[in-house]
Amino acid sequence: MFVKKVLNNNIILATDEKKSEKMILGKGIGFNKKAGDTVNKEQIEKIFKLDTEDTANKLVELIGDVPANYLELTKLMIDNAERDLNCKFNDSIYIGLLSHINYSLTRFQQNNMIQNALLWEVKKFYPKEFKAALNSLELIEHYENVKLNEDEASFIAMHFVNGQQDGEAIRNTVMATKVIQDILSIIQFHFKIELDEKSVSFNRFIVHIRFFLQRIHQRNNDTSDGFLFEQVKSKYPDIYECSLRIKTYLESKFDSKMDCDEMMYFMLHIARLIQQDN
């Protein structure tokens, strides 16, 4: 590969034998280099394949607008999170997370921190990613001497969640998080209770909702066991009323009918939640 442009000592644009453009990160990889020089392969730490001109322009523009040490910090955060989560992120996470880190540290300097309305949901539904994000805050504090709060950790955690997914999955994740919170709010409002978020029943219910949302558009005709449904409905009339509210919400949200089996499972899960609370 050959140097096309030096962005700073640690970042260069390069082209390979097929004239494909790439952005390369590596400590000192751009030092004393000029266009046309051969790239030292031993210094390469990360290669971004710039598949489209738009992607290339966005990344180059972003690199030019943020301090070079922010990119190095972002790479360290991502490397550590990949190890903690035992995964490999999409390269697009670099653009989103780098932009967010730059934005967050700028807001901190201006004493203009913001809250994440989904903080609770992120902590409860994505505990591994949130823990990895808390570790990222420690890196930021170490390298930038800035102590950010849990709201910032939740923003970073969502980058870690999204970095494991494609565009459609990202939209589904955001949608699922909102739907889960709405369903929990319906239950708490109906029974005038606070749910025990640490209980086994609570976590099982969250898992059930997630699986339900994954298959909501893949279900065939209703093949429910009406007898069992009527038995559960008769045993838990108040829970049935709550489930009807959830059914109305989900059907309006997804324009898809909820069959008796799903109603029955929701009622059984809610019954466990209520018993746990009492």
Coordinates of C-alpha atoms in Angstrom, one line a residue:
M1 CA 0.0 0.0 0.0
F2 CA 1.0 3.6 -0.7
V3 CA 0.4 6.8 1.3
K4 CA -2.1 9.1 -0.4
K5 CA -2.4 11.7 2.3
V6 CA -1.0 12.2 5.9
L7 CA -3.8 13.3 8.3
N8 CA -1.5 13.3 11.3
N9 CA 1.4 11.3 12.7
N10 CA -1.0 8.4 13.6
I11 CA -3.5 8.5 10.7
I12 CA -3.1 8.3 6.9
L13 CA -5.1 7.7 3.8
A14 CA -3.6 5.0 1.6
T15 CA -4.3 3.2 -1.6
D16 CA -3.6 -0.5 -2.4
E17 CA -2.6 -2.1 -5.7
K18 CA -6.3 -2.0 -6.8
K19 CA -6.4 1.7 -6.2
S20 CA -8.9 1.1 -3.3
E21 CA -8.8 3.8 -0.7
K22 CA -8.3 3.0 3.0
M23 CA -7.8 4.9 6.2
I24 CA -5.1 3.5 8.4
L25 CA -4.4 4.0 12.1
G26 CA -1.1 3.2 13.7
K27 CA 1.3 4.9 16.1
G28 CA 3.7 7.0 14.1
I29 CA 2.5 5.6 10.8
G30 CA 2.3 9.1 9.3
F31 CA 5.5 10.5 10.8
N32 CA 7.9 11.9 8.1
K33 CA 5.7 10.3 5.4
K34 CA 4.5 12.0 2.2
A35 CA 2.2 11.0 -0.7
G36 CA 3.6 8.1 -2.7
D37 CA 5.6 6.6 0.2
T38 CA 5.2 2.9 1.0
V39 CA 3.1 2.1 4.1
N40 CA 5.0 0.4 6.9
K41 CA 2.8 -2.7 7.5
E42 CA 4.4 -3.3 10.9
Q43 CA 2.9 0.0 12.1
I44 CA -0.7 -0.8 11.0
E45 CA -3.1 -1.1 13.9
K46 CA -6.4 -0.6 12.2
I47 CA -7.5 -0.4 8.6
F48 CA -10.8 1.2 7.5
K49 CA -12.1 0.1 4.1
L50 CA -13.7 3.2 2.7
D51 CA -16.2 1.5 0.4
T52 CA -17.9 4.7 -0.7
E53 CA -16.7 8.3 -1.3
D54 CA -19.4 9.5 1.1
T55 CA -18.0 7.3 3.9
A56 CA -14.5 8.4 3.2
N57 CA -15.4 12.1 3.2
K58 CA -17.3 11.7 6.5
L59 CA -14.4 10.0 8.3
V60 CA -11.8 12.4 6.9
E61 CA -13.9 15.4 7.8
L62 CA -14.5 14.1 11.3
I63 CA -10.8 13.3 11.8
G64 CA -10.0 16.9 10.8
D65 CA -12.5 18.3 13.4
V66 CA -11.4 16.4 16.5
P67 CA -8.2 16.2 18.4
A68 CA -6.0 13.3 17.3
N69 CA -5.9 11.9 20.8
Y70 CA -9.7 11.4 20.8
L71 CA -9.4 8.9 18.0
E72 CA -6.7 7.0 19.8
L73 CA -8.9 7.1 22.9
T74 CA -11.9 5.9 20.9
K75 CA -9.9 3.0 19.5
L76 CA -8.7 2.0 22.9
M77 CA -12.3 2.1 24.2
I78 CA -13.5 -0.1 21.3
D79 CA -10.6 -2.6 21.6
N80 CA -11.4 -3.0 25.4
A81 CA -15.1 -3.3 24.7
E82 CA -14.6 -6.0 22.0
R83 CA -12.6 -7.9 24.5
D84 CA -15.1 -7.5 27.4
L85 CA -18.1 -8.4 25.2
N86 CA -16.3 -11.1 23.2
C87 CA -17.4 -9.6 19.9
K88 CA -16.2 -7.7 16.8
F89 CA -17.9 -4.3 16.1
N90 CA -18.8 -2.9 12.7
D91 CA -16.3 -0.3 11.5
S92 CA -19.1 2.2 11.5
I93 CA -18.8 2.4 15.3
Y94 CA -15.6 4.4 15.0
I95 CA -17.5 7.3 13.3
G96 CA -20.4 7.3 15.7
L97 CA -18.4 6.8 18.9
L98 CA -15.6 9.2 18.0
S99 CA -18.2 11.9 17.1
H100 CA -20.0 11.3 20.4
I101 CA -16.8 11.4 22.5
N102 CA -15.8 14.7 20.9
Y103 CA -19.3 16.0 21.5
S104 CA -19.4 14.8 25.1
L105 CA -16.0 16.3 26.1
T106 CA -16.9 19.6 24.5
R107 CA -20.2 19.7 26.4
F108 CA -18.3 18.9 29.6
Q109 CA -15.9 21.8 29.1
Q110 CA -19.0 24.0 28.6
N111 CA -20.6 22.6 31.7
N112 CA -23.5 21.5 29.5
M113 CA -24.1 17.8 30.3
I114 CA -27.4 16.2 29.1
Q115 CA -29.5 13.3 30.5
N116 CA -30.3 10.1 28.6
A117 CA -34.0 9.4 28.9
L118 CA -33.2 5.7 28.3
L119 CA -30.6 5.4 31.1
W120 CA -32.7 3.0 33.1
E121 CA -33.6 0.8 30.1
V122 CA -30.0 0.6 29.0
K123 CA -28.8 -0.4 32.4
K124 CA -31.4 -3.1 32.8
F125 CA -31.6 -4.5 29.3
Y126 CA -28.0 -4.2 28.2
P127 CA -26.0 -4.8 31.4
K128 CA -22.9 -6.2 29.7
E129 CA -22.6 -3.3 27.3
F130 CA -23.3 -0.8 30.1
K131 CA -20.5 -2.3 32.2
A132 CA -18.2 -2.1 29.2
A133 CA -19.2 1.6 28.9
L134 CA -18.4 2.2 32.6
N135 CA -14.9 0.9 31.9
S136 CA -14.8 3.3 29.0
L137 CA -15.5 6.2 31.4
E138 CA -12.5 5.1 33.4
L139 CA -10.4 5.4 30.3
I140 CA -11.7 8.8 29.6
E141 CA -11.0 9.9 33.2
H142 CA -7.5 8.5 33.0
Y143 CA -6.5 10.0 29.7
E144 CA -8.5 13.2 29.6
N145 CA -8.9 13.9 33.4
V146 CA -12.7 14.2 32.9
K147 CA -15.2 12.3 35.0
L148 CA -18.4 11.6 33.1
N149 CA -21.6 10.3 34.6
E150 CA -23.8 7.3 34.0
D151 CA -25.9 9.1 31.4
E152 CA -22.8 9.3 29.2
A153 CA -22.1 5.6 30.0
S154 CA -25.6 4.8 28.7
F155 CA -24.9 6.7 25.4
I156 CA -21.6 4.8 25.0
A157 CA -23.3 1.5 25.8
M158 CA -25.8 2.1 22.9
H159 CA -22.9 2.6 20.6
F160 CA -21.6 -0.8 21.7
V161 CA -25.0 -2.4 21.2
N162 CA -25.4 -0.9 17.7
G163 CA -21.8 -1.7 16.8
Q164 CA -22.8 -5.4 16.9
Q165 CA -25.7 -4.9 14.5
D166 CA -26.5 -3.8 11.0
G167 CA -28.7 -0.8 10.3
E168 CA -32.0 -2.7 10.4
A169 CA -31.0 -4.4 13.7
I170 CA -30.2 -1.0 15.2
R171 CA -33.6 0.3 14.4
N172 CA -35.2 -2.8 15.9
T173 CA -33.1 -2.5 19.1
V174 CA -34.3 1.1 19.6
M175 CA -37.9 0.1 18.9
A176 CA -37.7 -2.9 21.2
T177 CA -36.3 -0.9 24.1
K178 CA -39.2 1.6 23.8
V179 CA -41.8 -1.1 23.5
I180 CA -40.5 -3.0 26.6
Q181 CA -40.6 0.2 28.7
D182 CA -44.1 1.0 27.5
I183 CA -45.3 -2.5 28.5
L184 CA -43.7 -2.3 31.9
S185 CA -45.3 1.1 32.4
I186 CA -48.8 -0.4 31.5
I187 CA -48.3 -3.1 34.1
Q188 CA -47.1 -0.8 36.8
F189 CA -49.9 1.7 36.2
H190 CA -52.6 -0.9 36.1
F191 CA -51.6 -2.6 39.4
K192 CA -50.2 0.6 41.0
I193 CA -46.9 -1.2 41.9
E194 CA -43.2 -0.9 41.3
L195 CA -41.7 -4.0 39.8
D196 CA -38.7 -5.8 41.2
E197 CA -36.2 -5.3 38.4
K198 CA -33.7 -7.7 40.0
S199 CA -36.1 -10.6 40.2
V200 CA -35.9 -13.8 38.0
S201 CA -39.5 -13.3 37.0
F202 CA -38.8 -9.7 35.7
N203 CA -35.8 -10.9 33.6
R204 CA -37.8 -13.8 32.2
F205 CA -40.6 -11.4 31.2
I206 CA -38.1 -9.1 29.4
V207 CA -36.7 -12.1 27.5
H208 CA -40.2 -13.2 26.6
I209 CA -41.1 -9.7 25.2
R210 CA -37.9 -9.7 23.2
F211 CA -38.6 -13.0 21.6
F212 CA -42.2 -12.0 21.0
L213 CA -41.0 -8.8 19.2
Q214 CA -38.6 -10.9 17.1
R215 CA -41.4 -13.2 15.8
I216 CA -44.3 -10.8 15.7
H217 CA -44.3 -10.5 12.0
Q218 CA -43.5 -14.2 11.4
R219 CA -46.4 -15.9 13.0
N220 CA -48.9 -18.0 11.1
N221 CA -52.7 -18.3 11.7
D222 CA -53.9 -18.6 15.2
T223 CA -53.5 -22.2 16.4
S224 CA -54.1 -21.4 20.1
D225 CA -55.5 -23.7 22.7
G226 CA -58.6 -21.8 23.6
F227 CA -59.4 -24.0 26.5
L228 CA -56.2 -23.2 28.4
F229 CA -56.5 -19.5 27.6
E230 CA -60.0 -19.5 29.1
Q231 CA -58.7 -21.3 32.2
V232 CA -56.0 -18.7 32.8
K233 CA -58.3 -15.8 31.9
S234 CA -60.8 -17.1 34.5
K235 CA -58.2 -17.6 37.2
Y236 CA -56.6 -14.1 36.7
P237 CA -59.4 -11.7 35.7
D238 CA -57.5 -8.5 36.7
I239 CA -54.3 -9.8 35.0
Y240 CA -56.4 -10.5 31.9
E241 CA -57.6 -6.8 31.9
C242 CA -54.0 -5.7 32.1
S243 CA -53.0 -8.0 29.2
L244 CA -55.9 -6.6 27.1
R245 CA -54.3 -3.2 27.5
I246 CA -50.9 -4.6 26.4
K247 CA -52.7 -6.4 23.5
T248 CA -54.3 -3.1 22.4
Y249 CA -51.0 -1.3 22.5
L250 CA -49.1 -4.0 20.6
E251 CA -51.7 -4.4 17.9
S252 CA -51.8 -0.7 17.3
K253 CA -48.1 -0.5 17.3
F254 CA -47.4 -3.3 14.9
D255 CA -50.7 -3.6 13.0
S256 CA -50.6 -7.3 13.8
K257 CA -53.1 -9.5 15.8
M258 CA -52.0 -11.0 19.1
D259 CA -53.3 -14.6 19.4
C260 CA -54.6 -16.3 22.5
D261 CA -51.4 -18.2 23.1
E262 CA -49.5 -15.0 23.3
M263 CA -52.1 -13.5 25.6
M264 CA -51.9 -16.5 27.8
Y265 CA -48.1 -16.3 28.1
F266 CA -48.3 -12.6 28.9
M267 CA -50.8 -13.3 31.6
L268 CA -48.7 -16.1 33.2
H269 CA -45.6 -13.9 33.2
I270 CA -47.5 -11.0 34.7
A271 CA -48.9 -13.3 37.3
R272 CA -45.4 -14.2 38.3
L273 CA -44.4 -10.5 38.4
I274 CA -47.3 -9.7 40.7
Q275 CA -46.7 -12.6 43.0
Q276 CA -43.1 -11.6 43.2
D277 CA -44.1 -8.1 44.1
N278 CA -46.5 -9.3 46.9

